[in-house]
Every structure is written in C-alpha cells, then in structure tokens.
Amino acid sequence: MKLITKNTDYAIRALMTLASDRDRFFSAKEIAGIQDIPYHYLRSILQILTKNALIKSREGVGGGVKLIASPSRIHVSDLIIMFQGDADPGECLVKGRICSNHQTCVLRHEIKRIERMIQNQFGKITIQTLLNKEKN
Amino acid sequence: MKLITKNTDYAIRALMTLASDRDRFFSAKEIAGIQDIPYHYLRSILQILTKNALIKSREGVGGGVKLIASPSRIHVSDLIIMFQGDADPGECLVKGRICSNHQTCVLRHEIKRIERMIQNQFGKITIQTLLNKEKN
DNA sequence: ATAACTGATACTATATTGGTATCATTAAGC
DNA sequence: GCTTAATGATACCAATATAGTATCAGTTAT
Ligand code: FES
Ligand code: FES
C-alpha cells in the first residue's frame, strides 16, 4: 500500500532542506547532493513546487529556489494531492466502466471513508512538525 | 491513493457471492457472470483463495468453488495482505538503496503509523459486515 | 563573454497491475 | 468408455503508472 510516491517524498525532503535556511537560494544541484535525489528528477519536482507557489526560483548564476510558504502551512496532504492527484475519481470499476451499483456499493463507501481519514491524518503533518520531530 | 487493487476487489466480490449461498459450489464462469469479472483473471484469484483455505474447490462437471471460511472471519485486511502483500518492506528509499536515516526518519515513522491505522480499519470490515450493510 | 543557473518539454526505462491463453487433470453423467 | 464441464498449474502479454534522463532555450552574476 503505497501511500506516498517518490516524487512526493522527494518534495518533502527538498522542502525540509529549504526550511533549514529560509532566506537563501539553494540550487537544485545542491539539494540533490544533500538529499541524494536524482538531479533531473528533482528539477521537475521543484518546478511543480514553484508553480504551486510553495517556493520561488531565481535564474542565472547564484540562483536556485527558496522557500516562500511557511513550513507550518505546508501540509503533507497538500503535497500528496499535488503529486499524486486527488483520490482516484473512477475507483472500484468493473471492466473499465463504472459498475451498476456504483452509488450504493458498500465497499466503495468504506474505502472512501478510510481515504478521508488518511487525508485527515496527513493533513496534520506539516514540514514544520517533521522538522520539530527530527530535532528530538 | 489506491488502497485496494482490482484483484482484491474482485476477491471480495467473489466471496460475497459465495457467501450468498454457502452450501453449493459456484463455477468460476458463474461468478464471473454475476460479478462481471474477466473469467481467466477471476480463475487465478480463486486459486489463491483456495490455497489460502478461504474456499474449497471441486474439479469436474458440476464442480466449482464453495465458501469454507466464515464470512464474519474473513477480514478485508487479510485479503489486502493476501493480494497486495504486507506493507512494502523497503519503503522510503533513496536511489534504490536504503537511506542513511532510515531508522530515524520521521516521515517514515508517520507513514508507518498511518499504515497501521489503515490496516486496523480494514481489519474491522469483513465479508459479513459488507453483506449486512448491503441489505439496508 | 562565460558560467551557473532555471523553464519548458520530450523522451525512455522500469515496475506494477491487469488480463489472456494453454494444457493437463479430474469427475459427472450418459 | 466417451464426452463435457469444471479446476490446477503455469506461462505469457498488455496497459498503466512511476521513476528517471536529456536537451535546448532563456536568464543573470561576475
Ligand atoms: S463494485 Fe463498483 S463501485 Fe463497488
Ligand atoms: S528518507 Fe529514507 S527512510 Fe525516510
């Protein structure tokens, strides 16, 4: 049961690095080195974080990315949605098309309930709380 | 966030069909028809359920499979483990190998906690409870 | 001018999941 | 006994999702 994919994981770790010094720019190369993340892959992830305004970038020499959102306002649940998409829309299909009892299906109901519970749990975890726990 | 894969889903539904008449044998063909599951795929699923002693099979004309476990003792969590494997052992890797802070990693800790919570939730759902809810 | 960066985008590789096919074996019923 | 309807075992293929790579254009500090 893969709750978090690599890109989400990498995003979290990159953000934690950025949160360690909120005022300066880190280059993708630097973050990749610190966190041991494949450079090109990380770059694509940072671009998504930039588009979502969690970080801002500066091009050219001495450039890189810098945190702009508050670490306590970046919830892991947001990152999951950002990188893994909101809980699959179709879900519980029969041979590609939606099955007849789609609306009433009890199993589906239970799954949806548990999914909400999971999102709720991940919503309580922020970059800040992760950093706090790390220090102990 | 795919909590349940198709094979688990199909297994659940096949078991619900079998639970509707515990005394007789249903052929794979019959179940496939009722639940609209691809025949050959269902067959491979039924073989796994047989090996795990949730159902028993009879070969030859008039054969098929029949429920032997009690519907109230078949937990969805068991089926998830059976078809999707116990929560990935490696998890949270860095470039294939296990990262240095694997033991202490706080994110990993949180994920493990949530995974346990999910298994606990699915542990409360049985074939019987699904059947009960269906009747309402 | 050069070097160190990001933006945009396309591409490839790998893994997982979902599904198909085949042949051997078993058992019922005529 | 022969036929037919079933499962056992197993190998294979297809589709999808995830992970990772590569390239080139544009930007900026020195
Ligand atoms: S069987 Fe289709 S929604 Fe559950
Ligand atoms: S970063 Fe490797 S276990 Fe979390």
mmCIF file with all atom_site columns, C-alpha atoms in Angstrom, chain A:
data_model
loop_
_atom_site.group_PDB
_atom_site.id
_atom_site.type_symbol
_atom_site.label_atom_id
_atom_site.label_alt_id
_atom_site.label_comp_id
_atom_site.label_asym_id
_atom_site.label_entity_id
_atom_site.label_seq_id
_atom_site.pdbx_PDB_ins_code
_atom_site.Cartn_x
_atom_site.Cartn_y
_atom_site.Cartn_z
_atom_site.occupancy
_atom_site.B_iso_or_equiv
_atom_site.pdbx_formal_charge
_atom_site.auth_seq_id
_atom_site.auth_comp_id
_atom_site.auth_asym_id
_atom_site.auth_atom_id
_atom_site.pdbx_PDB_model_num
ATOM 1   C CA . MET A 1 1   ? 0.000   0.000  0.000   1.00 0.00 ? 1   MET A CA 1
ATOM 2   C CA . LYS A 1 2   ? 1.982   2.888  -1.316  1.00 0.00 ? 2   LYS A CA 1
ATOM 3   C CA . LEU A 1 3   ? 0.737   5.973  0.492   1.00 0.00 ? 3   LEU A CA 1
ATOM 4   C CA . ILE A 1 4   ? 3.477   8.238  -0.750  1.00 0.00 ? 4   ILE A CA 1
ATOM 5   C CA . THR A 1 5   ? 5.305   8.067  -4.057  1.00 0.00 ? 5   THR A CA 1
ATOM 6   C CA . LYS A 1 6   ? 8.916   9.010  -4.667  1.00 0.00 ? 6   LYS A CA 1
ATOM 7   C CA . ASN A 1 7   ? 8.141   12.432 -6.057  1.00 0.00 ? 7   ASN A CA 1
ATOM 8   C CA . THR A 1 8   ? 6.089   13.370 -3.002  1.00 0.00 ? 8   THR A CA 1
ATOM 9   C CA . ASP A 1 9   ? 8.804   12.010 -0.765  1.00 0.00 ? 9   ASP A CA 1
ATOM 10  C CA . TYR A 1 10  ? 11.484  13.970 -2.620  1.00 0.00 ? 10  TYR A CA 1
ATOM 11  C CA . ALA A 1 11  ? 9.370   17.107 -2.485  1.00 0.00 ? 11  ALA A CA 1
ATOM 12  C CA . ILE A 1 12  ? 9.009   16.797 1.264   1.00 0.00 ? 12  ILE A CA 1
ATOM 13  C CA . ARG A 1 13  ? 12.709  16.341 1.760   1.00 0.00 ? 13  ARG A CA 1
ATOM 14  C CA . ALA A 1 14  ? 13.598  19.186 -0.559  1.00 0.00 ? 14  ALA A CA 1
ATOM 15  C CA . LEU A 1 15  ? 11.239  21.437 1.367   1.00 0.00 ? 15  LEU A CA 1
ATOM 16  C CA . MET A 1 16  ? 12.772  20.377 4.648   1.00 0.00 ? 16  MET A CA 1
ATOM 17  C CA . THR A 1 17  ? 16.177  21.355 3.336   1.00 0.00 ? 17  THR A CA 1
ATOM 18  C CA . LEU A 1 18  ? 14.844  24.700 2.147   1.00 0.00 ? 18  LEU A CA 1
ATOM 19  C CA . ALA A 1 19  ? 13.191  25.253 5.516   1.00 0.00 ? 19  ALA A CA 1
ATOM 20  C CA . SER A 1 20  ? 16.537  24.826 7.221   1.00 0.00 ? 20  SER A CA 1
ATOM 21  C CA . ASP A 1 21  ? 17.560  28.207 5.840   1.00 0.00 ? 21  ASP A CA 1
ATOM 22  C CA . ARG A 1 22  ? 14.561  30.106 4.629   1.00 0.00 ? 22  ARG A CA 1
ATOM 23  C CA . ASP A 1 23  ? 16.404  33.188 3.445   1.00 0.00 ? 23  ASP A CA 1
ATOM 24  C CA . ARG A 1 24  ? 18.773  31.896 0.870   1.00 0.00 ? 24  ARG A CA 1
ATOM 25  C CA . PHE A 1 25  ? 18.522  30.239 -2.517  1.00 0.00 ? 25  PHE A CA 1
ATOM 26  C CA . PHE A 1 26  ? 19.546  26.611 -2.870  1.00 0.00 ? 26  PHE A CA 1
ATOM 27  C CA . SER A 1 27  ? 20.370  25.338 -6.323  1.00 0.00 ? 27  SER A CA 1
ATOM 28  C CA . ALA A 1 28  ? 18.785  22.092 -7.489  1.00 0.00 ? 28  ALA A CA 1
ATOM 29  C CA . LYS A 1 29  ? 22.263  20.645 -7.652  1.00 0.00 ? 29  LYS A CA 1
ATOM 30  C CA . GLU A 1 30  ? 22.891  21.480 -4.009  1.00 0.00 ? 30  GLU A CA 1
ATOM 31  C CA . ILE A 1 31  ? 19.615  19.986 -2.800  1.00 0.00 ? 31  ILE A CA 1
ATOM 32  C CA . ALA A 1 32  ? 20.163  16.892 -4.928  1.00 0.00 ? 32  ALA A CA 1
ATOM 33  C CA . GLY A 1 33  ? 23.533  16.481 -3.244  1.00 0.00 ? 33  GLY A CA 1
ATOM 34  C CA . ILE A 1 34  ? 22.243  16.964 0.285   1.00 0.00 ? 34  ILE A CA 1
ATOM 35  C CA . GLN A 1 35  ? 19.246  14.691 -0.083  1.00 0.00 ? 35  GLN A CA 1
ATOM 36  C CA . ASP A 1 36  ? 20.703  12.265 -2.600  1.00 0.00 ? 36  ASP A CA 1
ATOM 37  C CA . ILE A 1 37  ? 17.932  12.780 -5.128  1.00 0.00 ? 37  ILE A CA 1
ATOM 38  C CA . PRO A 1 38  ? 18.464  12.320 -8.889  1.00 0.00 ? 38  PRO A CA 1
ATOM 39  C CA . TYR A 1 39  ? 19.213  15.811 -10.179 1.00 0.00 ? 39  TYR A CA 1
ATOM 40  C CA . HIS A 1 40  ? 16.955  15.944 -13.232 1.00 0.00 ? 40  HIS A CA 1
ATOM 41  C CA . TYR A 1 41  ? 14.068  14.351 -11.431 1.00 0.00 ? 41  TYR A CA 1
ATOM 42  C CA . LEU A 1 42  ? 14.392  16.814 -8.599  1.00 0.00 ? 42  LEU A CA 1
ATOM 43  C CA . ARG A 1 43  ? 14.362  19.675 -11.051 1.00 0.00 ? 43  ARG A CA 1
ATOM 44  C CA . SER A 1 44  ? 10.990  18.640 -12.410 1.00 0.00 ? 44  SER A CA 1
ATOM 45  C CA . ILE A 1 45  ? 9.694   18.415 -8.863  1.00 0.00 ? 45  ILE A CA 1
ATOM 46  C CA . LEU A 1 46  ? 10.992  21.844 -7.949  1.00 0.00 ? 46  LEU A CA 1
ATOM 47  C CA . GLN A 1 47  ? 9.282   23.299 -10.978 1.00 0.00 ? 47  GLN A CA 1
ATOM 48  C CA . ILE A 1 48  ? 5.967   21.961 -9.735  1.00 0.00 ? 48  ILE A CA 1
ATOM 49  C CA . LEU A 1 49  ? 6.573   23.389 -6.280  1.00 0.00 ? 49  LEU A CA 1
ATOM 50  C CA . THR A 1 50  ? 7.392   26.716 -7.920  1.00 0.00 ? 50  THR A CA 1
ATOM 51  C CA . LYS A 1 51  ? 4.192   26.688 -9.948  1.00 0.00 ? 51  LYS A CA 1
ATOM 52  C CA . ASN A 1 52  ? 2.275   25.984 -6.777  1.00 0.00 ? 52  ASN A CA 1
ATOM 53  C CA . ALA A 1 53  ? 3.954   28.928 -5.106  1.00 0.00 ? 53  ALA A CA 1
ATOM 54  C CA . LEU A 1 54  ? 5.496   26.999 -2.234  1.00 0.00 ? 54  LEU A CA 1
ATOM 55  C CA . ILE A 1 55  ? 8.910   28.124 -3.368  1.00 0.00 ? 55  ILE A CA 1
ATOM 56  C CA . LYS A 1 56  ? 10.191  30.801 -5.697  1.00 0.00 ? 56  LYS A CA 1
ATOM 57  C CA . SER A 1 57  ? 13.031  30.445 -8.137  1.00 0.00 ? 57  SER A CA 1
ATOM 58  C CA . ARG A 1 58  ? 15.737  32.703 -9.438  1.00 0.00 ? 58  ARG A CA 1
ATOM 59  C CA . GLU A 1 59  ? 17.506  32.003 -12.677 1.00 0.00 ? 59  GLU A CA 1
ATOM 60  C CA . GLY A 1 60  ? 21.132  32.561 -13.509 1.00 0.00 ? 60  GLY A CA 1
ATOM 61  C CA . VAL A 1 61  ? 24.338  32.362 -11.559 1.00 0.00 ? 61  VAL A CA 1
ATOM 62  C CA . GLY A 1 62  ? 23.755  32.203 -7.829  1.00 0.00 ? 62  GLY A CA 1
ATOM 63  C CA . GLY A 1 63  ? 20.135  31.360 -8.479  1.00 0.00 ? 63  GLY A CA 1
ATOM 64  C CA . GLY A 1 64  ? 18.109  28.436 -7.271  1.00 0.00 ? 64  GLY A CA 1
ATOM 65  C CA . VAL A 1 65  ? 14.983  28.056 -5.217  1.00 0.00 ? 65  VAL A CA 1
ATOM 66  C CA . LYS A 1 66  ? 13.929  29.468 -1.895  1.00 0.00 ? 66  LYS A CA 1
ATOM 67  C CA . LEU A 1 67  ? 11.035  28.727 0.422   1.00 0.00 ? 67  LEU A CA 1
ATOM 68  C CA . ILE A 1 68  ? 8.227   31.235 0.401   1.00 0.00 ? 68  ILE A CA 1
ATOM 69  C CA . ALA A 1 69  ? 5.399   29.358 2.111   1.00 0.00 ? 69  ALA A CA 1
ATOM 70  C CA . SER A 1 70  ? 5.566   28.933 5.854   1.00 0.00 ? 70  SER A CA 1
ATOM 71  C CA . PRO A 1 71  ? 6.740   25.433 6.832   1.00 0.00 ? 71  PRO A CA 1
ATOM 72  C CA . SER A 1 72  ? 3.869   25.198 9.271   1.00 0.00 ? 72  SER A CA 1
ATOM 73  C CA . ARG A 1 73  ? 1.394   25.815 6.481   1.00 0.00 ? 73  ARG A CA 1
ATOM 74  C CA . ILE A 1 74  ? 2.737   23.191 4.121   1.00 0.00 ? 74  ILE A CA 1
ATOM 75  C CA . HIS A 1 75  ? 0.753   20.052 4.856   1.00 0.00 ? 75  HIS A CA 1
ATOM 76  C CA . VAL A 1 76  ? 1.855   16.687 3.582   1.00 0.00 ? 76  VAL A CA 1
ATOM 77  C CA . SER A 1 77  ? -1.728  16.152 2.392   1.00 0.00 ? 77  SER A CA 1
ATOM 78  C CA . ASP A 1 78  ? -1.327  19.115 0.038   1.00 0.00 ? 78  ASP A CA 1
ATOM 79  C CA . LEU A 1 79  ? 1.808   17.613 -1.418  1.00 0.00 ? 79  LEU A CA 1
ATOM 80  C CA . ILE A 1 80  ? 0.106   14.270 -1.875  1.00 0.00 ? 80  ILE A CA 1
ATOM 81  C CA . ILE A 1 81  ? -2.655  15.924 -3.850  1.00 0.00 ? 81  ILE A CA 1
ATOM 82  C CA . MET A 1 82  ? -0.119  17.957 -5.775  1.00 0.00 ? 82  MET A CA 1
ATOM 83  C CA . PHE A 1 83  ? 1.967   14.965 -6.833  1.00 0.00 ? 83  PHE A CA 1
ATOM 84  C CA . GLN A 1 84  ? -0.365  12.017 -6.665  1.00 0.00 ? 84  GLN A CA 1
ATOM 85  C CA . GLY A 1 85  ? -3.630  13.657 -7.572  1.00 0.00 ? 85  GLY A CA 1
ATOM 86  C CA . ASP A 1 86  ? -6.787  13.757 -5.558  1.00 0.00 ? 86  ASP A CA 1
ATOM 87  C CA . ALA A 1 87  ? -8.039  10.289 -4.671  1.00 0.00 ? 87  ALA A CA 1
ATOM 88  C CA . ASP A 1 88  ? -8.742  8.483  -7.935  1.00 0.00 ? 88  ASP A CA 1
ATOM 89  C CA . PRO A 1 89  ? -12.001 9.647  -9.480  1.00 0.00 ? 89  PRO A CA 1
ATOM 90  C CA . GLY A 1 90  ? -13.151 6.408  -11.132 1.00 0.00 ? 90  GLY A CA 1
ATOM 91  C CA . GLU A 1 91  ? -12.193 3.890  -8.421  1.00 0.00 ? 91  GLU A CA 1
ATOM 92  C CA . CYS A 1 92  ? -13.805 0.497  -8.000  1.00 0.00 ? 92  CYS A CA 1
ATOM 93  C CA . LEU A 1 93  ? -14.580 -0.078 -11.643 1.00 0.00 ? 93  LEU A CA 1
ATOM 94  C CA . VAL A 1 94  ? -15.770 -3.179 -13.342 1.00 0.00 ? 94  VAL A CA 1
ATOM 95  C CA . LYS A 1 95  ? -14.051 -3.842 -16.643 1.00 0.00 ? 95  LYS A CA 1
ATOM 96  C CA . GLY A 1 96  ? -13.273 -0.207 -17.341 1.00 0.00 ? 96  GLY A CA 1
ATOM 97  C CA . ARG A 1 97  ? -16.723 1.240  -16.998 1.00 0.00 ? 97  ARG A CA 1
ATOM 98  C CA . ILE A 1 98  ? -18.390 2.184  -13.752 1.00 0.00 ? 98  ILE A CA 1
ATOM 99  C CA . CYS A 1 99  ? -20.372 -0.715 -12.374 1.00 0.00 ? 99  CYS A CA 1
ATOM 100 C CA . SER A 1 100 ? -24.104 -0.692 -11.869 1.00 0.00 ? 100 SER A CA 1
ATOM 101 C CA . ASN A 1 101 ? -24.074 -0.481 -8.105  1.00 0.00 ? 101 ASN A CA 1
ATOM 102 C CA . HIS A 1 102 ? -21.502 2.266  -8.116  1.00 0.00 ? 102 HIS A CA 1
ATOM 103 C CA . GLN A 1 103 ? -23.559 4.610  -5.988  1.00 0.00 ? 103 GLN A CA 1
ATOM 104 C CA . THR A 1 104 ? -24.674 2.098  -3.408  1.00 0.00 ? 104 THR A CA 1
ATOM 105 C CA . CYS A 1 105 ? -21.610 -0.168 -3.280  1.00 0.00 ? 105 CYS A CA 1
ATOM 106 C CA . VAL A 1 106 ? -20.829 -0.627 0.374   1.00 0.00 ? 106 VAL A CA 1
ATOM 107 C CA . LEU A 1 107 ? -17.181 -1.483 -0.121  1.00 0.00 ? 107 LEU A CA 1
ATOM 108 C CA . ARG A 1 108 ? -16.676 1.711  -2.053  1.00 0.00 ? 108 ARG A CA 1
ATOM 109 C CA . HIS A 1 109 ? -18.294 3.599  0.788   1.00 0.00 ? 109 HIS A CA 1
ATOM 110 C CA . GLU A 1 110 ? -15.919 2.153  3.320   1.00 0.00 ? 110 GLU A CA 1
ATOM 111 C CA . ILE A 1 111 ? -12.912 2.857  1.152   1.00 0.00 ? 111 ILE A CA 1
ATOM 112 C CA . LYS A 1 112 ? -13.947 6.467  0.707   1.00 0.00 ? 112 LYS A CA 1
ATOM 113 C CA . ARG A 1 113 ? -14.331 6.800  4.450   1.00 0.00 ? 113 ARG A CA 1
ATOM 114 C CA . ILE A 1 114 ? -10.859 5.427  5.093   1.00 0.00 ? 114 ILE A CA 1
ATOM 115 C CA . GLU A 1 115 ? -9.403  7.632  2.380   1.00 0.00 ? 115 GLU A CA 1
ATOM 116 C CA . ARG A 1 116 ? -10.811 10.688 4.092   1.00 0.00 ? 116 ARG A CA 1
ATOM 117 C CA . MET A 1 117 ? -9.300  9.502  7.345   1.00 0.00 ? 117 MET A CA 1
ATOM 118 C CA . ILE A 1 118 ? -5.910  9.149  5.706   1.00 0.00 ? 118 ILE A CA 1
ATOM 119 C CA . GLN A 1 119 ? -6.026  12.594 4.140   1.00 0.00 ? 119 GLN A CA 1
ATOM 120 C CA . ASN A 1 120 ? -7.013  13.937 7.529   1.00 0.00 ? 120 ASN A CA 1
ATOM 121 C CA . GLN A 1 121 ? -4.004  12.297 9.133   1.00 0.00 ? 121 GLN A CA 1
ATOM 122 C CA . PHE A 1 122 ? -1.599  13.593 6.505   1.00 0.00 ? 122 PHE A CA 1
ATOM 123 C CA . GLY A 1 123 ? -3.236  16.980 6.882   1.00 0.00 ? 123 GLY A CA 1
ATOM 124 C CA . LYS A 1 124 ? -1.928  17.123 10.423  1.00 0.00 ? 124 LYS A CA 1
ATOM 125 C CA . ILE A 1 125 ? 1.649   16.644 9.331   1.00 0.00 ? 125 ILE A CA 1
ATOM 126 C CA . THR A 1 126 ? 3.488   19.716 8.098   1.00 0.00 ? 126 THR A CA 1
ATOM 127 C CA . ILE A 1 127 ? 7.059   20.428 7.085   1.00 0.00 ? 127 ILE A CA 1
ATOM 128 C CA . GLN A 1 128 ? 7.385   22.199 10.424  1.00 0.00 ? 128 GLN A CA 1
ATOM 129 C CA . THR A 1 129 ? 6.174   19.279 12.525  1.00 0.00 ? 129 THR A CA 1
ATOM 130 C CA . LEU A 1 130 ? 8.549   16.986 10.677  1.00 0.00 ? 130 LEU A CA 1
ATOM 131 C CA . LEU A 1 131 ? 11.439  19.329 11.405  1.00 0.00 ? 131 LEU A CA 1
ATOM 132 C CA . ASN A 1 132 ? 10.441  19.526 15.060  1.00 0.00 ? 132 ASN A CA 1
ATOM 133 C CA . LYS A 1 133 ? 10.353  15.779 15.453  1.00 0.00 ? 133 LYS A CA 1
ATOM 134 C CA . GLU A 1 134 ? 13.667  15.458 13.699  1.00 0.00 ? 134 GLU A CA 1
ATOM 135 C CA . LYS A 1 135 ? 15.391  17.509 16.356  1.00 0.00 ? 135 LYS A CA 1
ATOM 136 C CA . ASN A 1 136 ? 14.482  15.140 19.184  1.00 0.00 ? 136 ASN A CA 1
#
